Tab-separated table of N, CA, C and O in Angstrom:
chain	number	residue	atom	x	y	z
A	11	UNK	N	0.816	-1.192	0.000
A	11	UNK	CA	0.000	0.000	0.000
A	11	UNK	C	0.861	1.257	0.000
A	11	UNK	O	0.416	2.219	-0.625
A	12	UNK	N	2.232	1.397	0.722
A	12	UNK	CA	2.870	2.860	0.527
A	12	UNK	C	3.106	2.654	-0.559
A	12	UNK	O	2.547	3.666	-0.980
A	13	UNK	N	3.677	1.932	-1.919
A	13	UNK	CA	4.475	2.107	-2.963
A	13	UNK	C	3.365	2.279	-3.832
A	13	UNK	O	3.644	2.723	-4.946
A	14	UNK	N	2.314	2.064	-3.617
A	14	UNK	CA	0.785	1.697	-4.738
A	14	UNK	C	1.093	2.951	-5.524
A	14	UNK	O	1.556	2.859	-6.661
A	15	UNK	N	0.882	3.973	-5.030
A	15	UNK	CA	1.359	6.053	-5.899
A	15	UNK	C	2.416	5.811	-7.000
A	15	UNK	O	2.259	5.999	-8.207
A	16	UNK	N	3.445	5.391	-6.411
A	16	UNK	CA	4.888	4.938	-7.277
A	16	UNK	C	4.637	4.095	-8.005
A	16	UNK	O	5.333	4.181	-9.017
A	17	UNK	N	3.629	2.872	-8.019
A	17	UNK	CA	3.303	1.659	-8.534
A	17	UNK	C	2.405	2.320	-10.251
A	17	UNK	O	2.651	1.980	-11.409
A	18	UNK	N	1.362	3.334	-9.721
A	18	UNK	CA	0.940	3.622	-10.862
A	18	UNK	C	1.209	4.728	-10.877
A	18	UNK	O	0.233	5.296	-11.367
A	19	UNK	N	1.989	5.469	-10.626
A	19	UNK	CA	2.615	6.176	-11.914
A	19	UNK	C	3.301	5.853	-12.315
A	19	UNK	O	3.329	6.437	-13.398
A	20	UNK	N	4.389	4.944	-12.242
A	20	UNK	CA	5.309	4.417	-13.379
A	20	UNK	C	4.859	3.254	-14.354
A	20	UNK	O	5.511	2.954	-15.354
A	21	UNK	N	3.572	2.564	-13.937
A	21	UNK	CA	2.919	1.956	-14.904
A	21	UNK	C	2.086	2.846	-16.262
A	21	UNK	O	1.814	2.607	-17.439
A	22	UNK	N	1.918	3.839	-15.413
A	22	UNK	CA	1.056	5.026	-16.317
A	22	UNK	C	2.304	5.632	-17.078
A	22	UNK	O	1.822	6.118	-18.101
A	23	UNK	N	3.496	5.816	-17.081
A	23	UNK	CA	4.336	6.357	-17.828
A	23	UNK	C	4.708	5.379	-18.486
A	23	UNK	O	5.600	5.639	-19.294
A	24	UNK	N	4.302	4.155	-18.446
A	24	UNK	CA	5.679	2.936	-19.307
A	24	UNK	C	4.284	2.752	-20.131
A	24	UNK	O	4.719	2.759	-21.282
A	25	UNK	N	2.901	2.595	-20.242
A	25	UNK	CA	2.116	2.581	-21.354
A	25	UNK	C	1.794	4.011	-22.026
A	25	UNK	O	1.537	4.014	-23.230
A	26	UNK	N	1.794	4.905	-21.501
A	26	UNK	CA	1.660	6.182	-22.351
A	26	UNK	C	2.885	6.206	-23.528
A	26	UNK	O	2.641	6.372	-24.723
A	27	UNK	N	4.666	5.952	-22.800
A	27	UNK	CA	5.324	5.773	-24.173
A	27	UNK	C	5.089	4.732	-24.590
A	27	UNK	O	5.459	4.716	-25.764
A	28	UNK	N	4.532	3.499	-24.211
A	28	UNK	CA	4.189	2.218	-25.096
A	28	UNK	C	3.208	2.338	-26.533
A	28	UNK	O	3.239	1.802	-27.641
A	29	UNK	N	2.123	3.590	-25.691
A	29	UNK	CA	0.856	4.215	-26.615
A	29	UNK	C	1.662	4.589	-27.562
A	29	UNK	O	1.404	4.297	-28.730
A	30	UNK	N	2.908	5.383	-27.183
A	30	UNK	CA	3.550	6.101	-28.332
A	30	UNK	C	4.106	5.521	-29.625
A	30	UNK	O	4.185	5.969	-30.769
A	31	UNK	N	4.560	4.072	-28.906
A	31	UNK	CA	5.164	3.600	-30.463
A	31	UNK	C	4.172	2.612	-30.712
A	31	UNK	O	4.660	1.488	-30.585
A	32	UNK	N	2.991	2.599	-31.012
A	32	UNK	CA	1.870	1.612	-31.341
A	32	UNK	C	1.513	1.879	-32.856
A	32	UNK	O	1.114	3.036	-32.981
A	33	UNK	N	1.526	1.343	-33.770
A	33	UNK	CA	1.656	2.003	-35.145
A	33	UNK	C	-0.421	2.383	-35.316
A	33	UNK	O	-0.928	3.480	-35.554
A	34	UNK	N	-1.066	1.204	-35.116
A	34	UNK	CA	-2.769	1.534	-35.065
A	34	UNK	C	-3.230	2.452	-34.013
A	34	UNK	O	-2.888	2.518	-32.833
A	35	UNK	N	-4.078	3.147	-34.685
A	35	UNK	CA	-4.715	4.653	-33.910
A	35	UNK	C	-5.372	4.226	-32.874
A	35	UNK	O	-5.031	4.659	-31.773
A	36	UNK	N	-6.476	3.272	-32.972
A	36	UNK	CA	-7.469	2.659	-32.323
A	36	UNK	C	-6.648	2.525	-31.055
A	36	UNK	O	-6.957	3.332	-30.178
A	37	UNK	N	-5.271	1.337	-30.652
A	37	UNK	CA	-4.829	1.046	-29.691
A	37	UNK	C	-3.905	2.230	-29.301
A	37	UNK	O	-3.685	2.345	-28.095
A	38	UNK	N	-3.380	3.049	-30.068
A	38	UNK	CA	-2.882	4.117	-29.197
A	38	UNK	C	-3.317	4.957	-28.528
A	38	UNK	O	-2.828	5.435	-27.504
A	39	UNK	N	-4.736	5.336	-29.293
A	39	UNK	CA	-5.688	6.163	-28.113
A	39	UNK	C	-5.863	5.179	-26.807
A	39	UNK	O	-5.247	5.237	-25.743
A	40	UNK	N	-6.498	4.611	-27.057
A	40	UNK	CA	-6.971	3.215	-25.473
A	40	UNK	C	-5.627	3.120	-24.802
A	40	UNK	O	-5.649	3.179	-23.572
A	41	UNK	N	-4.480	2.985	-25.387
A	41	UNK	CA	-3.129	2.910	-24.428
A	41	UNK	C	-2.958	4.415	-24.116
A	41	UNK	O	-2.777	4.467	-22.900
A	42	UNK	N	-2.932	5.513	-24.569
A	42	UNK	CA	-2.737	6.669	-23.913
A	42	UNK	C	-3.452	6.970	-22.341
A	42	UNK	O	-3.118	7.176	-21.174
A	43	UNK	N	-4.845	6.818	-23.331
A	43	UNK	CA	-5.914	7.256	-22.185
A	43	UNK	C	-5.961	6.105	-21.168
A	43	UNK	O	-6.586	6.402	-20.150
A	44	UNK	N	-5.365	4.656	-21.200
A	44	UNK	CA	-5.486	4.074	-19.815
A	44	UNK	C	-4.125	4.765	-18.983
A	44	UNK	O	-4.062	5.012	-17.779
A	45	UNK	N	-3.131	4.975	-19.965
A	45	UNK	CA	-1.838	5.448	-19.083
A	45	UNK	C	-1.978	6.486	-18.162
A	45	UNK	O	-1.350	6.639	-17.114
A	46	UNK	N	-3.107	7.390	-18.778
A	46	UNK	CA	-3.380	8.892	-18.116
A	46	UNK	C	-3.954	8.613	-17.111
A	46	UNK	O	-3.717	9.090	-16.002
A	47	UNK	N	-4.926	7.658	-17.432
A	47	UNK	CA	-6.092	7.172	-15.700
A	47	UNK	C	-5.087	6.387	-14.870
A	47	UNK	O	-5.295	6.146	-13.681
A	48	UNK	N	-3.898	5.959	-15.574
A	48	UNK	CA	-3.405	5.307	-14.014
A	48	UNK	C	-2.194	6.561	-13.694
A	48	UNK	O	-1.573	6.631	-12.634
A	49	UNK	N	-2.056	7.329	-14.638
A	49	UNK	CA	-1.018	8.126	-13.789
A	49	UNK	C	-1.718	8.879	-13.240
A	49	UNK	O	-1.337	9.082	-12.087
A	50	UNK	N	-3.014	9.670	-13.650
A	50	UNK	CA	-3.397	10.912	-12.539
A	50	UNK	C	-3.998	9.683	-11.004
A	50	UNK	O	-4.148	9.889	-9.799
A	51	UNK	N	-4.127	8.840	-11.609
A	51	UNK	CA	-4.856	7.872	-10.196
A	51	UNK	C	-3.520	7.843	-9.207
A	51	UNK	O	-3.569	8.071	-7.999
A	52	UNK	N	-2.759	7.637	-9.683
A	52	UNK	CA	-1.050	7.721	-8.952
A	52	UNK	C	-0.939	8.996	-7.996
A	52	UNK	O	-1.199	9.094	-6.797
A	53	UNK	N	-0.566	9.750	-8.724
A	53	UNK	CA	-0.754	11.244	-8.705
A	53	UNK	C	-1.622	11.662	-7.279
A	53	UNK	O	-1.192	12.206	-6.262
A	54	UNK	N	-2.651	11.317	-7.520
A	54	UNK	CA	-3.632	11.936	-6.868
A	54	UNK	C	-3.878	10.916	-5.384
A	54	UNK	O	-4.851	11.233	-4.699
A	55	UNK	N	-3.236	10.023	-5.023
A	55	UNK	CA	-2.561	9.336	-3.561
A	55	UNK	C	-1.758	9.319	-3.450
A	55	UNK	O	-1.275	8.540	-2.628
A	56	UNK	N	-0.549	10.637	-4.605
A	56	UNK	CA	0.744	10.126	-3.403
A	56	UNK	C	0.547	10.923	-2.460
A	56	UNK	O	-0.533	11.511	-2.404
A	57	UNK	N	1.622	11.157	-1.409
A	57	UNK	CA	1.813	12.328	-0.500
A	57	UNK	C	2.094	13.627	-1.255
A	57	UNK	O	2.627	13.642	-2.365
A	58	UNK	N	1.705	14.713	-0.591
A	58	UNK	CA	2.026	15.969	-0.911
A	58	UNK	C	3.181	16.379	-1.377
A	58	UNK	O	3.204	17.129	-2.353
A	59	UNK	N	4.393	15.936	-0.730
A	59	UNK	CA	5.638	15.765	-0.949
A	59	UNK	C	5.948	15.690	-2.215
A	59	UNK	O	6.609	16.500	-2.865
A	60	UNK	N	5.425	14.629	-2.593
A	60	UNK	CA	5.736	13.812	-4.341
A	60	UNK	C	5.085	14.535	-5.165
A	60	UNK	O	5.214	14.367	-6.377
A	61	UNK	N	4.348	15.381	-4.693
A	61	UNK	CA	3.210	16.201	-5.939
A	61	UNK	C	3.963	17.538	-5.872
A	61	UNK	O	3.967	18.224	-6.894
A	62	UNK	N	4.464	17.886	-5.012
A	62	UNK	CA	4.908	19.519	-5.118
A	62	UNK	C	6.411	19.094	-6.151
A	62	UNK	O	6.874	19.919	-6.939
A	63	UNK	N	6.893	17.986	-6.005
A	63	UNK	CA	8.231	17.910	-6.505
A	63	UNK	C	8.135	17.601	-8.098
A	63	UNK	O	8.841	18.116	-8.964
A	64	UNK	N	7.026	16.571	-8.305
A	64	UNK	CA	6.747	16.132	-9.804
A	64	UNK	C	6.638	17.755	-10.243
A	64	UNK	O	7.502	18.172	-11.014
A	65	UNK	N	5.372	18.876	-9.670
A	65	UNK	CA	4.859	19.357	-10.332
A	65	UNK	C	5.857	21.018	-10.163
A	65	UNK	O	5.514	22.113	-10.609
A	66	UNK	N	7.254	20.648	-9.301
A	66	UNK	CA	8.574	21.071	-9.676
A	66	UNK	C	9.402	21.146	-11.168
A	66	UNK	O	9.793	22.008	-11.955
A	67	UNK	N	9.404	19.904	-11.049
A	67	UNK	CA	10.074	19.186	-11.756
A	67	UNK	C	9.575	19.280	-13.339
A	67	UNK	O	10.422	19.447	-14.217
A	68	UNK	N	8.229	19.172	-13.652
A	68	UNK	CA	7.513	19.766	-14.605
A	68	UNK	C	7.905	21.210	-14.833
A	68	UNK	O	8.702	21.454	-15.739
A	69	UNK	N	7.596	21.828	-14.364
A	69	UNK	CA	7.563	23.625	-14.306
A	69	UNK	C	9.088	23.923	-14.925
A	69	UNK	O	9.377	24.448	-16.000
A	70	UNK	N	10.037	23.362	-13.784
A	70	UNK	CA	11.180	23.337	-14.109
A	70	UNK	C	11.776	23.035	-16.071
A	70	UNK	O	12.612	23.721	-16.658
A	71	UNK	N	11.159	22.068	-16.538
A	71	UNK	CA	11.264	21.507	-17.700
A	71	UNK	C	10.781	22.228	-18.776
A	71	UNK	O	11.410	22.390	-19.821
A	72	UNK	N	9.571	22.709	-18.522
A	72	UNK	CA	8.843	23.530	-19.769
A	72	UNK	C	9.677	25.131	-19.289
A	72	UNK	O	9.573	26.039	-20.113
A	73	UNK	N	10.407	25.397	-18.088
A	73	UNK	CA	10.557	26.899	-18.806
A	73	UNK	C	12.148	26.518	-18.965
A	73	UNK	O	12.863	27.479	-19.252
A	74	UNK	N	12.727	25.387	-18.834
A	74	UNK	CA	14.083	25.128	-19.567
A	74	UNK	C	13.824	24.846	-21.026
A	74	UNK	O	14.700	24.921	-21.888
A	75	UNK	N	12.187	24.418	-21.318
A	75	UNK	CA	12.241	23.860	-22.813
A	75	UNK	C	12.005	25.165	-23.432
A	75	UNK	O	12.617	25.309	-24.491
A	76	UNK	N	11.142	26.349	-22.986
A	76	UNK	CA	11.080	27.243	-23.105
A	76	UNK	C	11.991	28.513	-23.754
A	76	UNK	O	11.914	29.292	-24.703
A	77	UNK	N	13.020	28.181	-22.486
A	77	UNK	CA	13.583	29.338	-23.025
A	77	UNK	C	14.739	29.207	-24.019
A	77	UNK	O	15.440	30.091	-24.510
A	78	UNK	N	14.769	27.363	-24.259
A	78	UNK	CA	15.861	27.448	-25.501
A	78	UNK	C	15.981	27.272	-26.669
A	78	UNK	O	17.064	27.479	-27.216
């Protein structure tokens, strides 16, 4: 039960890029959108901790992708 947060979000990130290299549309949508329901499901029980840092860590990325 503590790792369950960690459990799906890294299941939700390893089928979202799985969605990515799927050559049929049909299964890449259905693999995206299950990846998304298990990562925000992740997401949304970890501790506070893990959410201020992901959503660090994000922020951080788009204004490094940003500004170059």
């Amino acid at each position: 039960m503590i790792l369950s947060h960690l459990i799906l979000i890294g299941l939700g990130v390893v089928i979202i890029w799985l969605g990515f290299k799927i050559a049929e549309e049909v299964y890449q949508i259905a693999l995206i959108s299950t990846g998304a329901i298990a990562f925000a499901w992740g997401f949304a029980i970890s501790p506070v901790e893990l959410q201020f840092a992901l959503e660090a860590l994000s922020l951080g990325g788009l204004m490094r992708w940003r500004l170059r």
